C-alpha atoms as an extended CHARMM CRD file, in Angstrom:
* protein
*
        99  EXT
         1         1  ALA       CA              0.0000000000        0.0000000000        0.0000000000  PROA      1               0.0000000000
         2         2  VAL       CA              2.8710000000        2.3830000000        0.7040000000  PROA      2               0.0000000000
         3         3  LYS       CA              4.3080000000        1.4740000000       -2.7010000000  PROA      3               0.0000000000
         4         4  TRP       CA              0.9250000000        2.3340000000       -4.2340000000  PROA      4               0.0000000000
         5         5  LEU       CA              1.0910000000        5.8180000000       -2.7460000000  PROA      5               0.0000000000
         6         6  ILE       CA              4.5690000000        6.3940000000       -4.1440000000  PROA      6               0.0000000000
         7         7  ASP       CA              3.7640000000        4.8780000000       -7.5590000000  PROA      7               0.0000000000
         8         8  ALA       CA              0.5640000000        6.9110000000       -7.8130000000  PROA      8               0.0000000000
         9         9  LYS       CA              2.4700000000       10.1450000000       -7.0930000000  PROA      9               0.0000000000
        10        10  VAL       CA             -0.4120000000       11.3800000000       -4.9490000000  PROA      10              0.0000000000
        11        11  ASP       CA             -1.3570000000       14.8690000000       -6.1060000000  PROA      11              0.0000000000
        12        12  PRO       CA             -1.7490000000       17.4240000000       -3.3190000000  PROA      12              0.0000000000
        13        13  SER       CA             -4.8380000000       18.9820000000       -4.8860000000  PROA      13              0.0000000000
        14        14  ALA       CA             -6.4190000000       15.5730000000       -5.4110000000  PROA      14              0.0000000000
        15        15  THR       CA             -5.6350000000       14.6400000000       -1.8200000000  PROA      15              0.0000000000
        16        16  ASN       CA             -7.3370000000       17.8100000000       -0.6460000000  PROA      16              0.0000000000
        17        17  ASP       CA            -10.3160000000       17.4260000000       -2.9680000000  PROA      17              0.0000000000
        18        18  GLU       CA            -10.9010000000       13.8010000000       -2.0540000000  PROA      18              0.0000000000
        19        19  ASP       CA            -10.8320000000       14.3500000000        1.7140000000  PROA      19              0.0000000000
        20        20  ASP       CA             -7.6210000000       12.5960000000        2.6960000000  PROA      20              0.0000000000
        21        21  THR       CA             -6.8360000000       10.1110000000       -0.0490000000  PROA      21              0.0000000000
        22        22  CYS       CA             -4.2220000000        8.5550000000        2.2120000000  PROA      22              0.0000000000
        23        23  PHE       CA             -6.9210000000        7.8860000000        4.7930000000  PROA      23              0.0000000000
        24        24  HSD       CA             -9.1380000000        6.0460000000        2.3330000000  PROA      24              0.0000000000
        25        25  VAL       CA             -6.2910000000        4.1070000000        0.7540000000  PROA      25              0.0000000000
        26        26  MET       CA             -4.5660000000        3.1730000000        3.9950000000  PROA      26              0.0000000000
        27        27  GLN       CA             -7.3240000000        2.7060000000        6.5450000000  PROA      27              0.0000000000
        28        28  ASP       CA             -7.4540000000       -1.0790000000        6.1040000000  PROA      28              0.0000000000
        29        29  HSD       CA             -3.6850000000       -1.5200000000        5.9510000000  PROA      29              0.0000000000
        30        30  ILE       CA             -2.3280000000        0.2120000000        9.0360000000  PROA      30              0.0000000000
        31        31  ALA       CA             -1.5770000000       -2.5740000000       11.4970000000  PROA      31              0.0000000000
        32        32  SER       CA              1.3340000000       -1.0610000000       13.3840000000  PROA      32              0.0000000000
        33        33  GLU       CA              2.9820000000        2.2370000000       14.2210000000  PROA      33              0.0000000000
        34        34  ASP       CA              5.9360000000        1.3770000000       11.9600000000  PROA      34              0.0000000000
        35        35  ILE       CA              3.5930000000        1.0430000000        8.9890000000  PROA      35              0.0000000000
        36        36  ALA       CA              1.8650000000        4.2950000000        9.9160000000  PROA      36              0.0000000000
        37        37  ILE       CA              5.1930000000        6.1370000000        9.9800000000  PROA      37              0.0000000000
        38        38  ALA       CA              6.0490000000        4.6990000000        6.5600000000  PROA      38              0.0000000000
        39        39  VAL       CA              2.6860000000        5.8840000000        5.2440000000  PROA      39              0.0000000000
        40        40  LEU       CA              3.2780000000        9.3770000000        6.5980000000  PROA      40              0.0000000000
        41        41  GLU       CA              6.7000000000        9.5070000000        4.9560000000  PROA      41              0.0000000000
        42        42  ALA       CA              5.2400000000        8.2350000000        1.6630000000  PROA      42              0.0000000000
        43        43  CYS       CA              2.5850000000       10.9640000000        1.7640000000  PROA      43              0.0000000000
        44        44  ARG       CA              5.2610000000       13.5760000000        2.3650000000  PROA      44              0.0000000000
        45        45  ALA       CA              7.4930000000       12.1820000000       -0.3880000000  PROA      45              0.0000000000
        46        46  ALA       CA              4.6260000000       12.3040000000       -2.8740000000  PROA      46              0.0000000000
        47        47  ASP       CA              3.4180000000       15.7430000000       -1.8140000000  PROA      47              0.0000000000
        48        48  ALA       CA              5.4180000000       18.9650000000       -1.9110000000  PROA      48              0.0000000000
        49        49  ASN       CA              2.7490000000       20.7650000000        0.1310000000  PROA      49              0.0000000000
        50        50  MET       CA              3.9650000000       20.2950000000        3.7130000000  PROA      50              0.0000000000
        51        51  SER       CA              0.7200000000       21.5950000000        5.1560000000  PROA      51              0.0000000000
        52        52  GLN       CA             -1.1320000000       18.7750000000        3.4360000000  PROA      52              0.0000000000
        53        53  ALA       CA              1.5100000000       16.2650000000        4.5350000000  PROA      53              0.0000000000
        54        54  ASN       CA              0.9840000000       17.4520000000        8.0910000000  PROA      54              0.0000000000
        55        55  CYS       CA             -2.7520000000       16.9910000000        7.6730000000  PROA      55              0.0000000000
        56        56  GLU       CA             -2.1090000000       13.4420000000        6.4670000000  PROA      56              0.0000000000
        57        57  GLY       CA              0.0490000000       12.9300000000        9.5350000000  PROA      57              0.0000000000
        58        58  ALA       CA             -2.8880000000       13.8530000000       11.7240000000  PROA      58              0.0000000000
        59        59  THR       CA             -5.0130000000       11.4210000000        9.7130000000  PROA      59              0.0000000000
        60        60  VAL       CA             -2.4910000000        8.6400000000       10.2960000000  PROA      60              0.0000000000
        61        61  ALA       CA             -2.5840000000        9.4600000000       14.0050000000  PROA      61              0.0000000000
        62        62  MET       CA             -6.3590000000        9.1050000000       13.9470000000  PROA      62              0.0000000000
        63        63  LEU       CA             -6.0950000000        5.7290000000       12.2270000000  PROA      63              0.0000000000
        64        64  LEU       CA             -3.6230000000        4.5580000000       14.8470000000  PROA      64              0.0000000000
        65        65  ALA       CA             -5.9000000000        5.8040000000       17.5870000000  PROA      65              0.0000000000
        66        66  GLU       CA             -8.8550000000        3.9070000000       16.1410000000  PROA      66              0.0000000000
        67        67  ARG       CA             -6.8340000000        0.7050000000       16.2940000000  PROA      67              0.0000000000
        68        68  PHE       CA             -4.7730000000        1.1990000000       19.4280000000  PROA      68              0.0000000000
        69        69  GLY       CA             -6.6680000000        3.7270000000       21.5720000000  PROA      69              0.0000000000
        70        70  MET       CA             -7.2640000000        7.4590000000       21.1870000000  PROA      70              0.0000000000
        71        71  GLY       CA             -5.2320000000        8.6320000000       24.1580000000  PROA      71              0.0000000000
        72        72  LYS       CA             -1.9770000000        9.0630000000       22.2300000000  PROA      72              0.0000000000
        73        73  ALA       CA             -3.2420000000       10.4710000000       18.9290000000  PROA      73              0.0000000000
        74        74  VAL       CA             -2.3040000000       14.1240000000       19.4660000000  PROA      74              0.0000000000
        75        75  GLU       CA              1.0520000000       13.2340000000       20.9990000000  PROA      75              0.0000000000
        76        76  TRP       CA              1.8550000000       10.9000000000       18.0890000000  PROA      76              0.0000000000
        77        77  ALA       CA              0.9820000000       13.5610000000       15.5220000000  PROA      77              0.0000000000
        78        78  LEU       CA              3.2100000000       16.1100000000       17.2260000000  PROA      78              0.0000000000
        79        79  ALA       CA              6.0690000000       13.6300000000       17.6400000000  PROA      79              0.0000000000
        80        80  HSD       CA              6.0190000000       12.9030000000       13.9060000000  PROA      80              0.0000000000
        81        81  GLY       CA              6.2000000000       16.4570000000       12.6670000000  PROA      81              0.0000000000
        82        82  CYS       CA              2.5520000000       17.4470000000       12.3520000000  PROA      82              0.0000000000
        83        83  THR       CA              1.5940000000       21.0030000000       13.1490000000  PROA      83              0.0000000000
        84        84  ARG       CA             -0.0190000000       21.7640000000       16.4840000000  PROA      84              0.0000000000
        85        85  GLY       CA             -3.2280000000       22.7420000000       14.6910000000  PROA      85              0.0000000000
        86        86  ASP       CA             -3.3580000000       19.4520000000       12.7830000000  PROA      86              0.0000000000
        87        87  ALA       CA             -2.6070000000       17.4800000000       15.9300000000  PROA      87              0.0000000000
        88        88  ASP       CA             -5.3280000000       19.3150000000       17.8380000000  PROA      88              0.0000000000
        89        89  ASN       CA             -7.7460000000       18.8110000000       14.9550000000  PROA      89              0.0000000000
        90        90  SER       CA             -6.9890000000       15.0850000000       15.0430000000  PROA      90              0.0000000000
        91        91  GLY       CA             -7.9010000000       15.0040000000       18.7210000000  PROA      91              0.0000000000
        92        92  ARG       CA            -11.0710000000       17.0030000000       18.1500000000  PROA      92              0.0000000000
        93        93  ARG       CA            -12.2190000000       14.7180000000       15.3600000000  PROA      93              0.0000000000
        94        94  LEU       CA            -11.5890000000       11.6800000000       17.5400000000  PROA      94              0.0000000000
        95        95  ASP       CA            -13.4100000000       13.2440000000       20.4680000000  PROA      95              0.0000000000
        96        96  SER       CA            -16.3980000000       14.1010000000       18.3060000000  PROA      96              0.0000000000
        97        97  GLY       CA            -16.5470000000       10.5840000000       16.8700000000  PROA      97              0.0000000000
        98        98  LYS       CA            -16.1790000000       11.9300000000       13.3490000000  PROA      98              0.0000000000
        99        99  GLY       CA            -12.6360000000       10.6490000000       12.8070000000  PROA      99              0.0000000000
């Protein structure tokens, strides 16, 4: 799945327009934190827009939280280079049940 992201050369505008392409592509494949980190790096490698990459990082954090508990989602996002706003948004979406 990570290879798919790289091969597809995910387009930042498409990722924005399609509401987190990485989320939809990866949601069934993230089984560990190591895989999630690889996904985040693949999103960043395929996307020159760092703001969008940060948003994807928050999305990855939400996916991890869904699988492994929501308590660490914001901390994970911050630890892996997401902006504070994206990390906070990740937590808010989890808290609201909309993540």
